[in-house]
Coordinates of C-alpha atoms and ligand atoms in Angstrom, one line a residue:
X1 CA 126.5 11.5 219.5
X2 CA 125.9 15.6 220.0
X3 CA 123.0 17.0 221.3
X4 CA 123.2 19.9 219.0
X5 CA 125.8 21.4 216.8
X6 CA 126.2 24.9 215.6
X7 CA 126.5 25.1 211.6
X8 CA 129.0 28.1 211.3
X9 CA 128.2 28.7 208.0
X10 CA 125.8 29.4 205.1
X11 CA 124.0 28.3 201.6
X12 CA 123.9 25.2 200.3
X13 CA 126.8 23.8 202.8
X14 CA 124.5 24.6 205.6
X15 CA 121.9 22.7 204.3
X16 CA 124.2 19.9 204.0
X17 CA 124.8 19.6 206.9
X18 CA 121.8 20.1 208.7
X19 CA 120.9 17.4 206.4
X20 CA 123.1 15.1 208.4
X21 CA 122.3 16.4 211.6
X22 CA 118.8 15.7 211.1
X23 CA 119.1 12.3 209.8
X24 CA 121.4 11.4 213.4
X25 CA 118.9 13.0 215.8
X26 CA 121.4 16.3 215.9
X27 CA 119.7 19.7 216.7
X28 CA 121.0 21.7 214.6
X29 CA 121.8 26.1 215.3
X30 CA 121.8 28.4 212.0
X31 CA 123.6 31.7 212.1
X32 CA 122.4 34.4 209.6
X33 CA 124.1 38.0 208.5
X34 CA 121.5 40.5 207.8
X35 CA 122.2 39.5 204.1
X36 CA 120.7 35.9 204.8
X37 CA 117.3 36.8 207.1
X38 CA 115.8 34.9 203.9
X39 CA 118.1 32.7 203.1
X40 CA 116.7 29.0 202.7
X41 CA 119.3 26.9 205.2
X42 CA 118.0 29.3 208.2
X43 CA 114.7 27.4 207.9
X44 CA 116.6 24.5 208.1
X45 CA 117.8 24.8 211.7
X46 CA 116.0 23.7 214.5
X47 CA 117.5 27.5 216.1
X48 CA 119.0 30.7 214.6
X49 CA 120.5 33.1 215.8
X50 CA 121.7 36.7 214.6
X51 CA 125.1 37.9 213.3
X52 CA 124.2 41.2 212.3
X53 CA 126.3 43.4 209.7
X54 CA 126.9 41.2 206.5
X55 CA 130.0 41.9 205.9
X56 CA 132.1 38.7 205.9
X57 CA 134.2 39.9 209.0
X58 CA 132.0 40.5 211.0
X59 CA 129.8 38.0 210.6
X60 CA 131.2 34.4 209.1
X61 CA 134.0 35.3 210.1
X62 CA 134.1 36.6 213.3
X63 CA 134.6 34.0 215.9
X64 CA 134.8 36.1 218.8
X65 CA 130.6 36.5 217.9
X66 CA 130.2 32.7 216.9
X67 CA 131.7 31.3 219.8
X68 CA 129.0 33.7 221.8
X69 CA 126.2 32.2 220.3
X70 CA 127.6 28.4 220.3
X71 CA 128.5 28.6 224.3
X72 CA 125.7 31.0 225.3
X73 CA 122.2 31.5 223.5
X74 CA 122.6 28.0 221.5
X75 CA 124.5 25.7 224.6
X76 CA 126.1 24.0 221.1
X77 CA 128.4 21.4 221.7
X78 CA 130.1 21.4 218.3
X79 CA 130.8 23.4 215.6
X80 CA 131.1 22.4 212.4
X81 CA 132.3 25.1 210.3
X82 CA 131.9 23.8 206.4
X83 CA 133.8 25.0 203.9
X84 CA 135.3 28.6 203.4
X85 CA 135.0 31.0 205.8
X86 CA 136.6 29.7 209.1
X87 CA 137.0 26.0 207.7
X88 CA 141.0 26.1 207.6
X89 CA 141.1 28.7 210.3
X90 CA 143.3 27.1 213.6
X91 CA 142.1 30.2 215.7
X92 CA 138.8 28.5 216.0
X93 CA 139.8 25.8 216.9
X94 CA 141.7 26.8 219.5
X95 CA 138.6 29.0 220.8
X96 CA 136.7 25.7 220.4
X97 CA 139.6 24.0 223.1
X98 CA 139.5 26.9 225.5
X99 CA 135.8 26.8 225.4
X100 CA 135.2 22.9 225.8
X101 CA 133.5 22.6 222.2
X102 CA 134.1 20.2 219.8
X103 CA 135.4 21.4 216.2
X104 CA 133.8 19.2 213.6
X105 CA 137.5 18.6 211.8
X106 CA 141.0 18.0 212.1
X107 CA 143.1 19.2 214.8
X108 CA 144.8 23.3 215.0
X109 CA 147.6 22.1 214.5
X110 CA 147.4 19.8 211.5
X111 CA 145.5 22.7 210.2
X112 CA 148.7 24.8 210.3
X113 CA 151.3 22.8 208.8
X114 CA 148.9 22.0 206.2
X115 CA 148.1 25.7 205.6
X116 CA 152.3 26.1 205.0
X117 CA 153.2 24.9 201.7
X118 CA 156.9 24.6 202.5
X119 CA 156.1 22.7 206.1
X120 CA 153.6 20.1 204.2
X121 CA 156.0 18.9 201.6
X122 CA 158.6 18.5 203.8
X123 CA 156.2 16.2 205.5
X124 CA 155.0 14.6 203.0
X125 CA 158.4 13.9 201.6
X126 CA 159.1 12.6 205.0
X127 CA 156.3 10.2 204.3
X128 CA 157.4 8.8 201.6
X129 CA 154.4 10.4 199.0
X130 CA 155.6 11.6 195.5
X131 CA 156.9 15.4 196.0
X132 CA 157.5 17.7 192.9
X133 CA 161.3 18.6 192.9
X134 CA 162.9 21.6 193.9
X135 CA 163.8 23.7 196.7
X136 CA 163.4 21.9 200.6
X137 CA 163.1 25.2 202.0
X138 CA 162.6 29.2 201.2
X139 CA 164.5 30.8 199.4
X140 CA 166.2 33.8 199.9
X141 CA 169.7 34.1 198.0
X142 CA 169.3 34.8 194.2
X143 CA 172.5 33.0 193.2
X144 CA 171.4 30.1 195.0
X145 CA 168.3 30.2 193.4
X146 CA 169.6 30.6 189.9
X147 CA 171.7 27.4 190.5
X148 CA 169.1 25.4 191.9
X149 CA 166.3 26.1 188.7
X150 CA 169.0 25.5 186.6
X151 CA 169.7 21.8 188.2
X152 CA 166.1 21.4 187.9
X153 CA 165.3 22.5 184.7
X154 CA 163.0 25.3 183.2
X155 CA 160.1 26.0 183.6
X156 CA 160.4 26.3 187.0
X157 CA 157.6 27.5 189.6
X158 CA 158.2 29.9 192.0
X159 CA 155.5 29.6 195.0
X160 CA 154.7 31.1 198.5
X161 CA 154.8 29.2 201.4
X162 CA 151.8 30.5 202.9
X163 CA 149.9 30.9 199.2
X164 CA 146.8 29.1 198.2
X165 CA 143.5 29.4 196.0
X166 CA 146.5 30.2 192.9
X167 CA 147.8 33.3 194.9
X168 CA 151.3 34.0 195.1
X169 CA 152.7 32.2 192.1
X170 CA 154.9 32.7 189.6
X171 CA 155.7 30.5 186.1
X172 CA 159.4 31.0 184.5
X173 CA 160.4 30.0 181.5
X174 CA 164.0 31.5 181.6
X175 CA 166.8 32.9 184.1
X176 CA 166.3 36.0 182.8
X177 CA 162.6 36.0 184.5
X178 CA 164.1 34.2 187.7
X179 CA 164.8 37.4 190.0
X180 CA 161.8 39.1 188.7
X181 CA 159.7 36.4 189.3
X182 CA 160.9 35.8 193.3
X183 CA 160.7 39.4 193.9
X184 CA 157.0 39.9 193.0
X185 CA 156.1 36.3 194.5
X186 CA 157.5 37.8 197.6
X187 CA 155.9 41.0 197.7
X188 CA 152.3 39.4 196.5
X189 CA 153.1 37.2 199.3
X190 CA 153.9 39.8 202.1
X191 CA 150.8 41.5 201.2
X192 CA 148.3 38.9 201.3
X193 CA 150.0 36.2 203.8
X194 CA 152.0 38.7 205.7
X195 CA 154.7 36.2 205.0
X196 CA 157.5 36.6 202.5
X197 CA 158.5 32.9 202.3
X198 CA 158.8 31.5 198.2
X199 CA 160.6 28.4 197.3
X200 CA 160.7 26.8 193.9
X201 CA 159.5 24.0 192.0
X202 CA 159.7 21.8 188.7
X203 CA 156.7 23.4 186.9
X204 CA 154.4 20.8 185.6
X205 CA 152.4 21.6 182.6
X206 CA 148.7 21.1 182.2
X207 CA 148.9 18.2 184.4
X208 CA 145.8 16.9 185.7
X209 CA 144.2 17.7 189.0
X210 CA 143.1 14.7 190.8
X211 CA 142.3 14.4 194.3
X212 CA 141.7 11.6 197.4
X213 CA 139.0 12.0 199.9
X214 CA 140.3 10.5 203.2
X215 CA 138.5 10.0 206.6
X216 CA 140.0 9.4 209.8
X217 CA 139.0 8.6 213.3
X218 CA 140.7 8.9 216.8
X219 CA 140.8 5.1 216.8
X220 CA 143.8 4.9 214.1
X221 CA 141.6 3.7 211.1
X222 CA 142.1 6.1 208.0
X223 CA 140.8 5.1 205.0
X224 CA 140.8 6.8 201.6
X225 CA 137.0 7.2 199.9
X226 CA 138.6 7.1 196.0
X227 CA 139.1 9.8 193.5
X228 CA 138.2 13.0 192.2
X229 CA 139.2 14.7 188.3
X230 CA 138.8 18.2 189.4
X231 CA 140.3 19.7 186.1
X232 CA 137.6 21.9 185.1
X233 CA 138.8 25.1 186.7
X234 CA 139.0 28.6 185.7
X235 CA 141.0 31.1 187.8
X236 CA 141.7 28.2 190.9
X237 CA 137.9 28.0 191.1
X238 CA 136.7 24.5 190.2
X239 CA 133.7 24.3 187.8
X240 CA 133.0 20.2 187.0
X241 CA 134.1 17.9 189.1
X242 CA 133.8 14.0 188.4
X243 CA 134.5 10.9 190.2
X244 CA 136.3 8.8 189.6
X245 CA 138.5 10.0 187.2
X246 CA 138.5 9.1 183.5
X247 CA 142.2 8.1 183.4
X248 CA 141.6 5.8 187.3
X249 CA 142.1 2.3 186.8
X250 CA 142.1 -0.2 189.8
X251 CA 145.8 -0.3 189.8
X252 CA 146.4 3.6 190.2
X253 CA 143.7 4.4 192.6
X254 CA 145.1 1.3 194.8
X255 CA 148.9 3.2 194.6
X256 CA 147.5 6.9 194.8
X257 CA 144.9 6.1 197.5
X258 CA 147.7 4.6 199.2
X259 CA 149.9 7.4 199.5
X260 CA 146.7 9.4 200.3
X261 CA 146.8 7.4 203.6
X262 CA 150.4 7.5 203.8
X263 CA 150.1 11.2 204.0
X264 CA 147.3 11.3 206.6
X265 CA 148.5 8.7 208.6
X266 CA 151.9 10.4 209.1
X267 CA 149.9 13.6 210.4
X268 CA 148.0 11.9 212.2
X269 CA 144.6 13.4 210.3
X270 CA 141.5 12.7 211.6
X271 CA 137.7 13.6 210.1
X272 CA 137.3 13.7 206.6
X273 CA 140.5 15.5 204.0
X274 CA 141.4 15.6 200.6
X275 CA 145.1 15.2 199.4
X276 CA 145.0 16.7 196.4
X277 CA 147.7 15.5 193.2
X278 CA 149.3 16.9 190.5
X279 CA 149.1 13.9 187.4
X280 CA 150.8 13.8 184.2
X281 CA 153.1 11.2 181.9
X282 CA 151.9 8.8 184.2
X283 CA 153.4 10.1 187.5
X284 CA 151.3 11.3 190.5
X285 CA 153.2 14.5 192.6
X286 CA 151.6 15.5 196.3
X287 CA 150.5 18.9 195.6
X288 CA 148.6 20.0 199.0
X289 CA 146.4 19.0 201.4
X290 CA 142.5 20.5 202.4
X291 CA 141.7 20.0 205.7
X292 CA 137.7 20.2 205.5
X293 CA 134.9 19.0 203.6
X294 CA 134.8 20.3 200.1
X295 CA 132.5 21.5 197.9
X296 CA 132.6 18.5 195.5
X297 CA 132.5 15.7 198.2
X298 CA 128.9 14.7 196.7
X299 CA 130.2 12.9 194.0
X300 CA 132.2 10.8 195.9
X301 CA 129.2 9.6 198.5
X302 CA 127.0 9.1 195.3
X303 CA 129.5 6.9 193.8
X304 CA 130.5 4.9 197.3
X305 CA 127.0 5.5 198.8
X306 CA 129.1 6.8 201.7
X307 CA 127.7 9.8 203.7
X308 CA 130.8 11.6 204.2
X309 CA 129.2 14.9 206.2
X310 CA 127.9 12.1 209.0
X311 CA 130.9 10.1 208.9
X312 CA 132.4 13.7 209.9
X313 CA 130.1 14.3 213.0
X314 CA 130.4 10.4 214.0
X315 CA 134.0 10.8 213.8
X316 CA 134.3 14.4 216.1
X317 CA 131.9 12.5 218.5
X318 CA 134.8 10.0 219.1
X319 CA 133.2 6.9 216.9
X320 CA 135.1 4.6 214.7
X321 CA 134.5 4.8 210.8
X322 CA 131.3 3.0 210.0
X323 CA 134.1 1.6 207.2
X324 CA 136.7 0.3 206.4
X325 CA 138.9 0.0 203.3
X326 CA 137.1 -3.2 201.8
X327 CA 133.9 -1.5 202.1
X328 CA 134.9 1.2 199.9
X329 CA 133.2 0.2 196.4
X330 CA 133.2 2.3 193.6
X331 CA 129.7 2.1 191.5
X332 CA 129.4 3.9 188.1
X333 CA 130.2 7.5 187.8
X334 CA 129.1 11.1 189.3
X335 CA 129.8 14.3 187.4
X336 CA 129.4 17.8 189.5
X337 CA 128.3 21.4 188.2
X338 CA 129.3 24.5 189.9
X339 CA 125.8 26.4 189.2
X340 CA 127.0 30.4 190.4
X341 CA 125.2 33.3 189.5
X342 CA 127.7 35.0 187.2
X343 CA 127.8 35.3 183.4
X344 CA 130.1 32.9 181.5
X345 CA 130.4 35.5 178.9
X346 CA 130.9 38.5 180.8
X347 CA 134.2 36.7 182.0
X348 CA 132.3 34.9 184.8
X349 CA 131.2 38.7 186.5
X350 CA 129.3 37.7 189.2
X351 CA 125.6 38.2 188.8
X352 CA 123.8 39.0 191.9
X353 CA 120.0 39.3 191.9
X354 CA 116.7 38.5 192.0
X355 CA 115.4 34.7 191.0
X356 CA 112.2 35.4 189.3
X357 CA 111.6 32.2 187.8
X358 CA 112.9 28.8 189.3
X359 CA 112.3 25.0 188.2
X360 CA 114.8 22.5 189.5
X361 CA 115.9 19.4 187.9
X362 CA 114.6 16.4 189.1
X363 CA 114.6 12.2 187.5
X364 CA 116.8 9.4 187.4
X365 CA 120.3 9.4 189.0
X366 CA 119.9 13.4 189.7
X367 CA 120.6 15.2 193.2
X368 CA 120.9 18.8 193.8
X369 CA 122.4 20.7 196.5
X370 CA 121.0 24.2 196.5
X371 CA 120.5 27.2 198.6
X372 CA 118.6 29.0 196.6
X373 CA 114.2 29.4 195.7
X374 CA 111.9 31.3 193.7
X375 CA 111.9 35.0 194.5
X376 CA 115.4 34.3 196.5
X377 CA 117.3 37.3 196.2
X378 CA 121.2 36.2 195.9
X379 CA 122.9 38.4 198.1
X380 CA 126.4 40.6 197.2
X381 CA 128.6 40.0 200.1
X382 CA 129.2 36.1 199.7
X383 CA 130.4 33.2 196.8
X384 CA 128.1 33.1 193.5
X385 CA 127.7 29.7 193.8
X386 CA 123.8 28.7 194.6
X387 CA 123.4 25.2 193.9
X388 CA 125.6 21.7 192.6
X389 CA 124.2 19.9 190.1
X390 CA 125.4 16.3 190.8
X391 CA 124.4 12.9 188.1
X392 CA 125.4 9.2 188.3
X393 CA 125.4 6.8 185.7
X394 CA 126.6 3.5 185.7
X395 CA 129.4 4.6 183.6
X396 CA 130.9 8.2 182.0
X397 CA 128.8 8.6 179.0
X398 CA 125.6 7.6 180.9
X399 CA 126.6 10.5 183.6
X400 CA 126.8 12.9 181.0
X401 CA 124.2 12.5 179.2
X402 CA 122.2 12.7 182.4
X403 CA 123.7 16.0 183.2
X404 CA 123.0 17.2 179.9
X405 CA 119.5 16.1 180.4
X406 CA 119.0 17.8 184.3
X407 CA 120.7 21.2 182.8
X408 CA 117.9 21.1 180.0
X409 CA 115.6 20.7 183.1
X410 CA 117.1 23.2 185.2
X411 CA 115.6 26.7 184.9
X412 CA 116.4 29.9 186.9
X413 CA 115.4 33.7 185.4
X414 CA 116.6 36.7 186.7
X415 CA 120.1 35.9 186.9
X416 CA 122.5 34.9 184.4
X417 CA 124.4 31.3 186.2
X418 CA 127.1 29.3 184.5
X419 CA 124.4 26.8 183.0
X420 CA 125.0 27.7 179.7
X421 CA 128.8 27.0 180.1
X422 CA 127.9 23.9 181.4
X423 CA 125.6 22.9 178.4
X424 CA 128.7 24.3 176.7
X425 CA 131.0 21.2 178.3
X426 CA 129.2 18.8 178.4
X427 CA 129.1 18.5 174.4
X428 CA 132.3 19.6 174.3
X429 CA 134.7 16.8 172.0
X430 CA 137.5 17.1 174.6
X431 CA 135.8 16.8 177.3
X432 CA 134.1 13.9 176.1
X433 CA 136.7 12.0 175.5
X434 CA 137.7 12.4 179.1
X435 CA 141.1 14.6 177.8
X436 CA 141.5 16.8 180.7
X437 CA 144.5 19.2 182.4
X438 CA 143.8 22.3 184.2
X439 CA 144.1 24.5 181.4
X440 CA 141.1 23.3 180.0
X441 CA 138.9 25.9 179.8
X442 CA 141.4 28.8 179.2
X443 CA 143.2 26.4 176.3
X444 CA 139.0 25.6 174.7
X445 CA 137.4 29.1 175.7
X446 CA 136.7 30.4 172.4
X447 CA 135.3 27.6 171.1
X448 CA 133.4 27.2 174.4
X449 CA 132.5 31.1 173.9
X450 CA 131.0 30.2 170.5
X451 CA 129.2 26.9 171.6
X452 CA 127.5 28.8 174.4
X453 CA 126.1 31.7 172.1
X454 CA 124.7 28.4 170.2
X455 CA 123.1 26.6 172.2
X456 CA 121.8 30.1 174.1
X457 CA 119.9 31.0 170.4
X458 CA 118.8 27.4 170.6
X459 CA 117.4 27.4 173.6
X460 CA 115.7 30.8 173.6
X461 CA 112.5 29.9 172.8
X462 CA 111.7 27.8 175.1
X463 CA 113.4 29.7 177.8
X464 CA 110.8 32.4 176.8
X465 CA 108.3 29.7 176.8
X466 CA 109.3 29.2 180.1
X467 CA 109.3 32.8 181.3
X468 CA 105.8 33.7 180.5
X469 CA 105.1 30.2 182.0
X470 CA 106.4 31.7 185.8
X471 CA 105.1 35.2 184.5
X472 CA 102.1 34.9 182.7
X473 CA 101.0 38.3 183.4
X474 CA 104.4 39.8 181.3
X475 CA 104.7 39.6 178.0
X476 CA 106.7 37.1 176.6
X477 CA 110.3 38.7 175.6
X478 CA 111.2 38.9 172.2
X479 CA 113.6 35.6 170.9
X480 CA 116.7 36.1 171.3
X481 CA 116.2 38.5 174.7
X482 CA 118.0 36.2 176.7
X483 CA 120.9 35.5 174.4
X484 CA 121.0 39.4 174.2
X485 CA 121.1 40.4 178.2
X486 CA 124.1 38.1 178.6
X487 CA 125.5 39.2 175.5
X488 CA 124.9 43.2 176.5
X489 CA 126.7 42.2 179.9
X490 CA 129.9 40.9 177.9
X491 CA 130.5 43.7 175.6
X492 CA 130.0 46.2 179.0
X493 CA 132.3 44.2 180.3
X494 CA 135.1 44.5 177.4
X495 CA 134.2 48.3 177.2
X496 CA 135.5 48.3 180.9
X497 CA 139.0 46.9 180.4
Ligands
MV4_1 C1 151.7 23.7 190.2 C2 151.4 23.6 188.8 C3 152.3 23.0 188.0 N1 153.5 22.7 188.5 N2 152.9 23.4 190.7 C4 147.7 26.0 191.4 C5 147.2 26.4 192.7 C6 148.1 25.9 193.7 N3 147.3 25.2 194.7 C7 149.1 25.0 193.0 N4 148.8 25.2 191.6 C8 149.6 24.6 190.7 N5 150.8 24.2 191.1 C9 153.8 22.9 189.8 N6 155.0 22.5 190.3 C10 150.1 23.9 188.4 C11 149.2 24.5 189.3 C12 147.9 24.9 188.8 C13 146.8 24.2 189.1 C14 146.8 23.2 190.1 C15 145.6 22.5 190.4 C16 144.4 22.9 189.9 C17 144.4 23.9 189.0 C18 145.5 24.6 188.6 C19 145.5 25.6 187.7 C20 146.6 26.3 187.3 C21 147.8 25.9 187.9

């Protein structure tokens, strides 16, 4: 195992991961912007070291700096980059090569064809895993193009190679929109990707997002660690995630986790992955591959009681899997919460600030991943997501109710966070009844509008309770403050469109 590996990343991912490192005997290096001289995970480290100017670029992301620290100051032997930032980056890993470091992750080059859209389904198709129909490679000739959405079908997709995170894509209902359409993917795509490349697809509506975590070692053992419903999203972000899914049954997660190894297997993927599906009528459809550890792999070690973030560094330190595919039991059911610091009715504006008042849930079948304390100061220059509120139950409904239970718990003044829109979901009829497609909350968002004003008046007073609680020198604010401030912040935010 490493000596000591350098965490190039920060929040609650660093803390993670440190977590990990700890429980192995791991020294563990920090790096910290200017922005995060108070963050919690810098504690964490057995070392930190200095990155100077926040600014994303020249800080998390600047390997030339980051590869300084690992070789020199910190002598780290691996780095294990989390997720964001440099996670998907090959350019690291190829520093890592030249530099004799270990990258916690799979290798440059699987990162690459991963990263191109056209490149992995043709792989994949190669493979043999469920592909969505349409074009094998860019397109570029409009004629052509017409023809080939017309064999397909409308609506049609058009796509950009290099796209992801919901950049650089375009629905069509109609040839009329069909030029239109490829022209502006290809522009959107030159300007972010600096790469023009489109092709086209069947368009799938509101199909379901589910996902396979995968781990893989040098020794030729891939497994797949079951599900994920990752449905709840709004604008390609991911707000609740749950394992398994409520649709999974033994039969489909045997077929789907099977072409989830298919597709690693014929890559060669090693470390831990997720190839994420498109589901709906019953049919399963590759849709991309994430080469890193994600946000959401909690639920999935607290329903296989499988440290995934170990099984990484065991892994990158040439191990086998502590597993294999027998071991792999699901027990009950996890349900993730996104907590960010923005305001659900302000359009989800990010919400930077102060935390002047913080109690964390705690009980029964409750872990939280967090980055955040009392008096933290939530810096601009990064994500708005502080903390993941994770459950288990030993079913659905039990899982729920514990997450409605652990948001009830779960205070934090001074910012507005999504936790009302989570209160929101989780007595949400449709959601309950496990009906989910990715255009949940878009398709529900009035009546999610409505239900969080409710349960905001609702739960005012003792919120205010609560405040002069941490406060008790203030006055208490008047009922209905706090259903107010978030409330002020929306209709600013109307006035500005
Ligand atoms: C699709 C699709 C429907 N049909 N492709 C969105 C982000 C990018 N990774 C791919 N995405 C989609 N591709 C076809 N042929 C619907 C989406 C999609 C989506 C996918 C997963 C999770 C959330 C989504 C939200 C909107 C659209």
């Amino acid at each position: 195992m490493f000596d000591k590996v350098l965490i190039a990343n920060r929040g609650e991912i660093a803390i993670r991961i440190m977590r990990a490192c700890r429980e192995l005997d791991v020294k563990s290096v920090a790096i910290y912007s200017d922005a995060d001289k108070t963050s919690l995970y810098t504690n964490y480290a057995d070392e930190r070291y200095a990155l100077g100017n926040p600014s994303p670029s020249k800080s998390y992301l600047n390997i030339d700096k980051i590869m300084d620290i690992a070789i020199e100051s910190g002598g780290a032997e691996a780095i294990h980059p989390g997720y964001g930032f440099l996670a998907e980056n090959s350019e690291l890993g190829k520093q890592c090569e030249k530099n004799g470091i270990t990258l916690i992750g799979p290798s440059g080059k699987v990162i690459e064809s991963m990263g191109d859209k056209i490149t992995s389904k043709k792989l994949m198709k190669k493979a043999g895993v469920p592909v969505i129909g349409g074009t094998e490679n860019g397109v570029t000739d409009i004629d052509e193009a017409v023809k080939i959405a017309e064999s397909i079908g409308y609506p049609v997709i058009v796509k950009a190679s290099a796209g992801g995170g919901g950049i650089g894509m375009r629905t069509v209902y109609e040839e009329d929109e069909l030029v239109r359409a490829i022209e502006s993917t290809q522009s959107v795509a030159s300007t972010n990707f600096g790469d023009s490349t489109v092709f086209i697809e069947k368009y799938i509506e509101k199909p379901r997002h589910i996902e396979f975590q995968i781990l893989a070692d040098d020794h030729g053992n891939t497994i797949h660690v079951a599900d994920r419903e990752c449905s709840i999203q709004r604008r390609h972000q991911k707000l609740i995630e749950e394992a398994p899914s409520p649709i999974m049954t033994e039969e489909l997660r045997e077929k789907m986790g099977e072409s989830a190894i298919k597709a690693a297997e014929y890559i060669n993927y090693t470390s831990a992955g997720t190839v994420e599906f498109l589901y709906s009528g019953g049919e399963y459809y590759f849709l991309e591959m994430n080469t890193r550890i994600q946000v959401e792999h909690p639920i999935t070690e607290i329903i296989t009681n499988i440290d995934l973030v170990k099984e990484q560094l065991k892994i990158a330190s040439g191990k086998e899997l502590s597993y294999s595919q027998k071991d792999v039991k699901v027990n009950g059911h996890a349900v993730e919460c996104r907590i960010n610091a923005e305001n659900p009715l302000a359009d989800f504006a990010p919400n930077p600030g102060k935390i002047t008042g913080y109690r964390s849930p705690g009980g029964p079948g409750v872990r939280l991943d967090s980055g955040v304390y009392m008096n933290y100061s939530i810096p601009t220059f990064y994500d708005s997501m502080i903390s993941k509120l994770i459950t288990w139950g030993s079913n659905r409904n039990e899982a729920i109710a514990r997450m409605k239970r652990a948001l009830s718990e779960y205070i934090i003044l001074g910012v507005k966070t999504t936790i009302p829109f989570h209160k929101a979901i989780m007595r949400n009829n449709h959601f309950l009844s496990g009906d989910l497609h990715t255009h949940f909350v878009d398709d529900y968002r009035k009546g999610i509008d409505d239900d969080i004003r409710e349960i905001m008046e609702e739960e005012t007073e003792r919120i205010n309770r609560m405040r002069s609680t941490f406060m008790p020198g203030k006055k208490v604010a008047a009922i209905s403050a706090a259903v107010g401030s978030y409330l002020n912040t929306a209709k600013n935010q109307q006035i500005k469109k």
